[in-house]
Coordinates of C-alpha atoms in Angstrom, one line a residue:
M1 CA -5.1 -7.3 -22.4
T2 CA -6.4 -4.8 -24.1
E3 CA -10.1 -4.9 -23.1
L4 CA -8.6 -3.3 -19.6
L5 CA -6.8 -0.4 -21.3
D6 CA -9.3 2.5 -20.9
G7 CA -8.1 5.0 -23.9
R8 CA -10.5 7.5 -23.5
P9 CA -9.3 11.3 -23.6
L10 CA -9.6 13.1 -20.3
G11 CA -9.8 16.6 -20.3
A12 CA -6.0 16.5 -20.0
G13 CA -5.8 15.1 -22.7
L14 CA -4.2 11.1 -23.3
R15 CA -1.0 9.9 -21.9
D16 CA 1.2 7.3 -23.1
V17 CA 1.6 3.8 -21.3
V18 CA 5.6 3.3 -20.5
E19 CA 7.0 -0.2 -20.3
P20 CA 10.1 0.9 -17.8
A21 CA 11.8 -2.0 -18.6
T22 CA 12.0 -1.4 -22.8
G23 CA 10.8 1.7 -22.9
A24 CA 8.3 0.9 -25.0
V25 CA 4.3 2.4 -25.8
L26 CA 2.3 0.1 -25.0
G27 CA -1.0 2.0 -24.9
R28 CA -2.7 5.1 -24.8
V29 CA -4.5 6.6 -21.1
G30 CA -6.8 9.8 -20.5
L31 CA -5.3 12.0 -18.0
A32 CA -7.5 13.9 -16.0
S33 CA -8.1 17.5 -15.3
T34 CA -9.4 19.3 -12.4
G35 CA -12.6 19.5 -14.5
D36 CA -12.8 15.7 -14.7
V37 CA -12.7 15.9 -11.0
D38 CA -15.6 17.7 -10.5
R39 CA -17.3 16.3 -12.6
A40 CA -16.6 12.8 -11.1
C41 CA -17.4 13.8 -7.6
R42 CA -20.9 15.1 -8.7
E43 CA -21.8 12.1 -10.4
A44 CA -20.5 9.6 -7.8
A45 CA -22.8 11.6 -5.5
A46 CA -25.6 11.5 -7.3
A47 CA -25.0 7.6 -8.0
Q48 CA -24.4 6.8 -4.3
P49 CA -28.0 6.7 -2.3
A50 CA -29.5 4.2 -4.6
W51 CA -26.5 2.5 -4.3
A52 CA -26.1 2.7 -0.6
A53 CA -30.2 1.6 -0.2
T54 CA -29.5 -1.3 -2.3
G55 CA -29.5 -4.7 -0.1
F56 CA -26.5 -5.9 1.3
E57 CA -26.7 -9.0 -1.1
E58 CA -26.7 -7.8 -4.1
R59 CA -23.7 -5.7 -3.0
A60 CA -21.8 -8.4 -1.6
G61 CA -22.5 -10.0 -5.1
V62 CA -20.6 -7.5 -6.6
L63 CA -17.9 -8.0 -4.9
R64 CA -18.0 -11.5 -4.7
R65 CA -18.2 -12.0 -8.7
A66 CA -15.0 -9.2 -8.8
G67 CA -13.1 -11.5 -6.5
T68 CA -13.5 -14.5 -9.3
L69 CA -13.3 -12.6 -12.4
F70 CA -9.9 -11.1 -10.7
E71 CA -9.0 -15.0 -10.5
S72 CA -10.1 -15.8 -13.9
R73 CA -8.6 -12.8 -15.4
A74 CA -5.6 -13.3 -13.4
A75 CA -3.3 -13.8 -16.7
D76 CA -4.5 -10.6 -18.2
V77 CA -4.2 -8.3 -15.2
Q78 CA -0.4 -9.7 -14.2
E79 CA 0.4 -8.8 -18.2
W80 CA 0.0 -5.8 -17.0
L81 CA 1.1 -5.7 -13.7
V82 CA 4.5 -6.7 -15.5
R83 CA 4.7 -5.0 -18.4
E84 CA 3.8 -1.3 -16.9
A85 CA 5.2 -2.0 -13.8
G86 CA 8.0 -3.8 -13.7
S87 CA 6.9 -6.4 -11.9
V88 CA 8.0 -10.0 -11.9
P89 CA 5.3 -12.2 -12.9
A90 CA 5.5 -13.7 -9.1
K91 CA 4.8 -10.4 -7.8
A92 CA 2.2 -9.8 -10.0
G93 CA 0.6 -13.3 -9.2
V94 CA 0.5 -11.7 -5.2
E95 CA -1.5 -8.7 -6.1
T96 CA -4.2 -10.6 -8.3
H97 CA -4.4 -12.9 -5.5
V98 CA -4.8 -10.3 -2.6
A99 CA -7.0 -8.0 -4.8
A100 CA -9.3 -11.4 -5.4
Q101 CA -9.1 -12.0 -1.4
E102 CA -10.0 -7.8 -1.0
C103 CA -12.8 -8.3 -3.1
Y104 CA -14.7 -11.5 -1.2
E105 CA -13.4 -9.8 2.6
A106 CA -15.4 -6.8 1.5
A107 CA -18.4 -8.8 0.2
A108 CA -18.1 -10.5 3.7
L109 CA -18.1 -6.8 5.2
A110 CA -21.3 -5.7 3.5
S111 CA -23.5 -8.3 5.9
R112 CA -21.8 -7.4 9.3
P113 CA -23.5 -6.3 11.7
L114 CA -24.3 -2.2 11.4
G115 CA -24.2 -1.0 15.2
D116 CA -24.8 -1.7 18.2
I117 CA -27.6 -1.6 21.1
L118 CA -26.9 1.4 23.6
P119 CA -28.0 1.4 27.2
S120 CA -30.2 4.9 28.1
A121 CA -31.2 6.4 31.0
L122 CA -34.6 7.1 29.2
P123 CA -37.4 5.1 28.2
R124 CA -36.3 4.5 24.5
L125 CA -34.4 2.6 22.4
S126 CA -30.7 3.6 22.2
L127 CA -28.7 2.4 19.0
A128 CA -25.3 2.9 17.4
R129 CA -25.4 2.7 13.6
R130 CA -22.9 2.9 10.8
S131 CA -23.7 4.8 7.4
P132 CA -21.7 5.2 4.5
V133 CA -19.9 8.7 4.1
G134 CA -21.1 9.1 0.8
V135 CA -17.9 9.6 -2.0
V136 CA -14.6 8.4 -1.1
G137 CA -11.2 9.7 -2.6
V138 CA -8.9 7.1 -3.0
I139 CA -5.2 7.8 -4.2
A140 CA -2.6 4.9 -5.0
P141 CA 0.8 4.8 -6.1
F142 CA 2.9 3.0 -8.7
N143 CA 4.5 0.0 -7.2
F144 CA 1.7 -2.3 -5.9
P145 CA -0.7 -0.5 -8.0
L146 CA -3.4 -3.1 -8.1
I147 CA -3.3 -4.2 -4.4
L148 CA -3.2 -0.6 -2.8
A149 CA -6.2 0.8 -4.6
I150 CA -8.6 -2.2 -4.3
R151 CA -7.9 -2.5 -0.6
A152 CA -9.9 0.9 -0.6
V153 CA -12.3 0.4 -3.5
A154 CA -13.6 -3.0 -2.5
P155 CA -14.8 -2.3 0.7
A156 CA -15.4 1.7 0.3
L157 CA -18.2 0.2 -2.3
A158 CA -19.2 -2.8 -0.3
V159 CA -20.3 -0.1 3.1
G160 CA -21.9 1.7 0.3
N161 CA -20.2 4.1 -0.9
A162 CA -19.3 5.4 -4.1
V163 CA -15.5 6.0 -5.2
V164 CA -13.7 8.1 -7.3
L165 CA -9.9 6.6 -8.0
K166 CA -6.7 8.9 -8.9
P167 CA -3.9 6.0 -9.8
D168 CA -0.6 7.3 -10.6
P169 CA -0.4 8.4 -14.1
R170 CA 2.6 5.4 -14.6
T171 CA 0.4 2.6 -13.5
A172 CA -3.1 3.4 -14.6
V173 CA -4.1 0.1 -16.1
G174 CA -3.1 -2.4 -13.5
G175 CA -3.9 0.8 -10.7
G176 CA -7.2 2.1 -12.0
F177 CA -8.9 0.8 -15.9
A178 CA -8.4 -3.2 -14.8
I179 CA -10.2 -2.5 -11.6
A180 CA -12.8 -0.5 -13.3
A181 CA -13.2 -2.8 -15.7
L182 CA -14.1 -5.9 -13.9
L183 CA -16.0 -4.3 -11.3
R184 CA -18.6 -3.3 -14.1
E185 CA -18.1 -7.1 -15.5
A186 CA -19.2 -7.8 -12.3
G187 CA -22.5 -5.8 -12.2
L188 CA -20.7 -2.4 -10.5
P189 CA -24.0 0.2 -11.9
D190 CA -22.5 3.0 -13.8
G191 CA -21.3 6.4 -11.9
L192 CA -20.1 4.6 -8.8
L193 CA -16.5 4.4 -10.1
H194 CA -14.5 6.9 -11.5
V195 CA -10.7 6.0 -12.7
L196 CA -9.0 9.8 -13.4
P197 CA -5.2 9.0 -13.6
G198 CA -3.4 12.8 -13.3
G199 CA -1.4 14.6 -11.2
A200 CA -0.7 16.8 -7.6
D201 CA -3.5 19.3 -8.6
V202 CA -5.9 16.3 -9.0
G203 CA -4.9 15.0 -6.1
A204 CA -5.6 18.0 -4.4
E205 CA -9.2 19.1 -6.1
L206 CA -10.3 15.5 -5.2
V207 CA -9.6 16.1 -1.7
A208 CA -11.0 19.9 -1.7
H209 CA -13.6 18.3 -3.4
P210 CA -17.4 19.0 -1.1
A211 CA -18.4 15.6 -2.3
T212 CA -15.7 13.8 -1.2
R213 CA -15.8 12.9 2.9
V214 CA -13.2 10.7 3.1
I215 CA -10.2 10.2 1.9
A216 CA -7.8 6.8 1.2
F217 CA -3.9 8.4 0.6
T218 CA -0.7 5.7 0.3
G219 CA 2.0 7.2 -0.9
S220 CA 5.3 9.0 0.6
T221 CA 5.3 11.1 4.1
A222 CA 5.8 14.3 2.2
A223 CA 2.7 14.3 0.1
G224 CA 0.9 12.6 3.0
R225 CA 1.5 15.5 4.8
A226 CA 0.1 17.6 2.4
V227 CA -2.8 15.6 2.1
A228 CA -3.2 15.8 5.5
E229 CA -2.9 19.4 5.7
L230 CA -5.4 19.8 2.7
A231 CA -7.8 17.9 4.5
G232 CA -7.5 18.9 7.4
R233 CA -8.5 22.8 6.4
H234 CA -11.5 21.3 4.7
L235 CA -12.5 19.0 7.5
K236 CA -12.3 16.0 5.6
R237 CA -11.0 12.4 7.5
V238 CA -8.0 11.2 5.9
H239 CA -6.7 7.6 6.1
L240 CA -2.7 7.4 5.0
E241 CA -0.3 4.6 4.3
L242 CA 2.9 6.5 3.6
G243 CA 6.4 5.4 3.8
G244 CA 8.9 3.6 5.4
N245 CA 12.4 2.4 6.8
S246 CA 11.9 -1.3 8.1
A247 CA 14.4 -2.4 10.5
L248 CA 15.5 -6.4 9.8
V249 CA 17.2 -7.5 13.3
V250 CA 19.1 -10.6 13.4
L251 CA 20.0 -11.7 16.3
P252 CA 22.9 -14.3 17.0
D253 CA 21.2 -17.1 17.4
A254 CA 19.2 -17.1 13.8
D255 CA 19.2 -19.5 11.2
L256 CA 22.0 -17.8 9.2
D257 CA 21.2 -18.9 6.3
L258 CA 17.0 -18.7 6.5
A259 CA 18.1 -15.0 7.8
V260 CA 20.1 -14.6 5.0
S261 CA 17.3 -15.7 2.5
A262 CA 14.9 -13.7 3.8
G263 CA 16.9 -10.7 4.3
A264 CA 17.3 -10.8 0.5
W265 CA 13.1 -11.2 -0.1
G266 CA 12.6 -8.5 2.2
S267 CA 14.9 -6.2 0.8
Y268 CA 14.6 -7.0 -3.1
L269 CA 11.1 -8.2 -3.9
H270 CA 10.1 -5.9 -6.5
S271 CA 13.7 -4.0 -6.6
G272 CA 13.1 -2.7 -2.7
Q273 CA 10.2 -0.8 -4.1
I274 CA 7.7 -1.3 -1.4
C275 CA 6.7 0.4 1.6
M276 CA 7.6 -2.3 3.7
T277 CA 11.0 -3.1 2.4
A278 CA 13.5 -4.1 4.8
G279 CA 15.8 -1.0 4.7
R280 CA 17.9 -1.5 7.8
H281 CA 19.8 -4.8 8.6
L282 CA 20.1 -4.8 11.9
V283 CA 22.9 -7.8 12.8
H284 CA 24.6 -9.0 15.8
A285 CA 28.0 -8.5 15.3
S286 CA 29.0 -12.0 16.2
I287 CA 27.6 -13.3 12.9
A288 CA 27.3 -9.9 10.7
D289 CA 30.8 -10.8 8.9
E290 CA 29.0 -13.8 7.8
Y291 CA 25.8 -12.3 7.0
V292 CA 27.4 -9.7 5.0
E293 CA 29.0 -12.0 2.9
R294 CA 26.4 -14.8 2.3
L295 CA 24.0 -11.5 1.5
A296 CA 26.3 -10.6 -0.9
A297 CA 26.0 -13.9 -2.8
H298 CA 22.7 -13.4 -2.5
A299 CA 22.8 -10.5 -4.7
D300 CA 25.2 -11.0 -7.1
A301 CA 23.6 -14.3 -8.0
L302 CA 20.0 -12.5 -8.5
P303 CA 19.2 -12.0 -12.0
V304 CA 17.7 -8.3 -13.2
G305 CA 16.4 -7.8 -16.4
D306 CA 13.1 -7.3 -18.7
P307 CA 10.3 -9.5 -17.0
Y308 CA 8.1 -9.8 -19.6
T309 CA 10.8 -11.9 -21.6
A310 CA 13.0 -13.3 -19.1
K311 CA 13.5 -15.2 -16.3
V312 CA 14.4 -12.6 -13.4
A313 CA 14.3 -12.2 -10.1
L314 CA 14.2 -8.1 -10.2
G315 CA 12.9 -6.2 -13.0
P316 CA 13.4 -2.3 -13.9
L317 CA 12.9 0.3 -11.6
I318 CA 9.6 2.1 -11.8
D319 CA 11.6 5.5 -14.3
A320 CA 14.9 7.6 -14.4
G321 CA 14.3 9.7 -11.4
Q322 CA 13.7 7.2 -9.0
R323 CA 17.2 5.3 -10.4
D324 CA 18.9 8.7 -9.7
K325 CA 17.7 9.0 -6.4
V326 CA 18.5 5.1 -5.3
H327 CA 21.4 5.3 -6.8
R328 CA 22.4 8.8 -5.3
L329 CA 21.8 7.6 -2.0
V330 CA 24.1 4.6 -2.1
E331 CA 26.8 7.0 -3.6
A332 CA 26.3 9.2 -0.6
T333 CA 26.7 6.3 1.9
V334 CA 29.9 5.1 0.6
G335 CA 31.4 8.2 0.6
D336 CA 30.0 9.0 4.0
G337 CA 32.6 5.8 5.0
S338 CA 30.6 2.2 4.0
R339 CA 32.1 -0.2 2.2
L340 CA 30.5 -1.5 -1.0
A341 CA 30.3 -5.2 -0.9
A342 CA 27.5 -6.1 -3.7
G343 CA 26.0 -3.8 -6.6
G344 CA 25.7 0.0 -6.6
T345 CA 25.5 0.0 -10.4
Y346 CA 22.6 0.2 -13.6
D347 CA 21.9 -0.8 -16.9
G348 CA 19.3 1.6 -17.6
L349 CA 16.8 0.9 -15.0
F350 CA 17.9 -2.1 -14.0
Y351 CA 19.5 -1.6 -10.9
R352 CA 21.5 -4.5 -9.2
P353 CA 21.1 -5.5 -5.6
T354 CA 23.2 -3.9 -3.4
V355 CA 24.6 -4.4 0.0
L356 CA 26.0 -1.6 1.6
D357 CA 28.0 -3.1 4.8
R358 CA 29.4 -1.1 7.9
V359 CA 27.3 1.6 7.8
G360 CA 26.8 4.4 10.3
A361 CA 23.3 5.3 11.8
D362 CA 23.5 8.7 10.5
A363 CA 24.6 7.1 6.6
P364 CA 21.7 8.7 4.2
A365 CA 21.1 4.8 3.3
Y366 CA 20.0 4.6 6.8
Q367 CA 18.4 7.1 8.0
Q368 CA 16.5 7.8 4.4
E369 CA 13.7 5.4 2.8
I370 CA 15.6 4.3 -0.4
F371 CA 12.9 2.8 -2.4
G372 CA 15.4 0.6 -4.1
P373 CA 17.1 -2.9 -4.2
V374 CA 19.4 -1.8 -1.1
A375 CA 20.5 -3.7 2.4
P376 CA 21.9 -1.0 4.3
V377 CA 23.7 -3.8 7.6
V378 CA 24.7 -2.1 10.6
R379 CA 25.9 -4.2 13.3
F380 CA 24.7 -4.1 17.3
S381 CA 26.3 -5.8 20.4
T382 CA 23.2 -5.8 23.2
E383 CA 19.7 -6.3 22.5
D384 CA 19.3 -2.7 24.1
E385 CA 21.8 -1.1 21.3
A386 CA 19.1 -3.3 18.8
V387 CA 16.3 -1.8 20.1
A388 CA 17.7 2.0 19.9
L389 CA 19.3 1.8 16.6
A390 CA 15.1 0.2 14.9
A391 CA 13.5 2.8 17.1
D392 CA 15.7 5.5 16.1
S393 CA 13.5 6.2 12.9
E394 CA 11.0 8.9 12.0
Y395 CA 9.2 5.8 10.5
G396 CA 6.9 3.0 11.8
L397 CA 5.4 1.0 9.7
S398 CA 6.9 -2.8 9.7
L399 CA 9.4 -5.1 11.9
G400 CA 11.2 -8.4 11.6
I401 CA 12.9 -10.1 13.9
L402 CA 14.6 -13.4 13.1
T403 CA 15.8 -15.8 15.9
G404 CA 15.9 -19.2 17.4
D405 CA 14.1 -18.1 20.1
A406 CA 10.3 -17.2 19.3
M407 CA 9.4 -15.2 22.6
R408 CA 12.1 -13.7 22.8
G409 CA 11.9 -11.7 19.5
L410 CA 8.5 -11.0 20.6
A411 CA 9.6 -9.7 23.4
L412 CA 12.2 -7.3 21.7
A413 CA 9.3 -6.8 18.9
E414 CA 6.9 -5.1 22.1
R415 CA 10.3 -2.7 23.2
I416 CA 10.0 -1.1 19.2
P417 CA 7.2 1.1 18.2
T418 CA 5.8 -0.3 14.7
G419 CA 2.8 -0.6 12.7
I420 CA 3.3 -4.3 11.9
V421 CA 5.8 -6.8 13.7
H422 CA 7.1 -10.3 11.9
V423 CA 9.1 -12.2 14.2
N424 CA 10.9 -14.7 12.0
D425 CA 9.8 -13.6 9.1
Q426 CA 11.0 -10.6 7.1
T427 CA 9.4 -7.4 6.7
V428 CA 7.1 -7.4 3.6
N429 CA 4.0 -9.2 4.3
D430 CA 0.2 -8.5 3.5
E431 CA -2.9 -10.4 4.0
A432 CA -6.7 -8.9 3.7
V433 CA -7.8 -10.0 6.4
A434 CA -5.1 -8.8 8.8
P435 CA -4.9 -5.1 9.9
F436 CA -2.6 -2.5 7.8
G437 CA -1.3 0.5 8.9
G438 CA 2.3 2.1 10.4
V439 CA 2.8 4.9 12.7
R440 CA 4.7 7.7 12.9
D441 CA 6.2 9.3 9.8
S442 CA 4.4 5.8 8.6
G443 CA 0.7 6.8 8.8
T444 CA -2.5 7.3 10.6
G445 CA -2.7 3.8 11.8
S446 CA -4.6 1.1 10.4
R447 CA -7.5 1.8 8.0
A448 CA -7.3 -1.7 5.9
G449 CA -8.0 -5.4 6.7
G450 CA -10.7 -6.7 8.9
G451 CA -12.9 -4.2 11.1
S452 CA -10.9 -1.6 10.3
N453 CA -12.4 -1.2 6.9
A454 CA -15.8 -0.6 8.7
D455 CA -14.4 2.2 10.9
A456 CA -12.9 4.0 7.2
Y457 CA -15.7 4.2 5.0
T458 CA -18.9 4.7 7.6
D459 CA -19.4 7.4 10.1
L460 CA -21.3 6.0 13.2
R461 CA -24.1 8.0 13.8
W462 CA -26.6 7.6 17.5
I463 CA -30.1 7.1 16.8
T464 CA -32.8 6.8 19.8
V465 CA -36.9 5.9 19.2
R466 CA -39.5 6.5 21.7
G467 CA -43.0 4.6 21.3
T468 CA -44.6 8.2 22.2
I469 CA -43.5 12.1 22.0
A470 CA -41.3 12.8 25.1
P471 CA -42.8 14.9 27.5
Y472 CA -41.1 18.6 28.6
P473 CA -41.6 21.1 30.8
F474 CA -41.4 24.3 28.4

């Protein structure tokens, strides 16, 4: 486990790696300064041309070996994700599995066609060809630190770029140094991946630095706005994966036992610290009382505690600031007239899974992204009302619709603007082969998964070739 930890000091010194479940210090990592960003970007820019000129088989080989290392070293990485990020083991397992798949998909990306042959009105060969952008800046959050970093790092490297990665300092190992260690072991040449944990000043310097041409940011909508504004001033291409307040619509013909189980998973996985979390349960009035009763029973029965030492369903929230934000929203919503059906209490950073019933559409826990284990339940009477409620949000990330008639669910989904839709599933899903991204305040559309990765991390050039110099009248 310790070999994945990089305790070398950076410009801002060292930072303790704190286990949120216990407060124990697991080690120390370097904390970056803005000067470190300049050095890393310059080194990345110097190393990138040789990597871009490397044959696709070699680049693909590095990514394939990285994928096998994420599988063979999964236990080591998962231990960090459990202890550093507060993940339950099953969630940590999902992260290492998806990380391996992201590397395999990136390896395949390296050998994809580079462009198209275009028609031309003139006697020449006309091509559209993809080229690596150069240096990609990646800013990743704490909640799924491994997945949300590697899904940008791996494809950016595969198509010939260098990467400077700024993980959240609270999860610098699982979201940064573990990735660097395994890619180094897989044969990635020096200078192509730099890991710089740091604060907002480090992120701003990364966005503004002349060497970075594309920024991949995952985080809150408020922080994403700041990143986009700064990127715009420097004419940078920026891909934003932001917040969410996803609706789970439960129609009256849904299997109630399965619907409640799906709803509990969608709201309580990783203590609700997921952008795709089911943040609003929209339930038909005819089944709402029973749904709330069963969901509250699920919530009361879920064990909460230290995921490293006990078999629990929910671990800790990441820190006291996040816990206090969650609790303020719960208390404000109850004060607004909603009924607390389960939870609403905490012990340290362990927040009980919570059910809020009869929530109004203007209540704080309905309008805002909670990022905690809270399931607000709102009743609707007609499908038109369900559509209006689901669409009445500044966010547009994920949508789940539970029904006995899948085609009815698909038709309903067409009326609700989101980047992701799951009929007869809850809102939290991720696959390396699928496009991922939100609309509205949830982001700037898909930049991860499948062909989106090629669009995200390359520039498209127009190239023409003539057999002889073209004649002109001048």
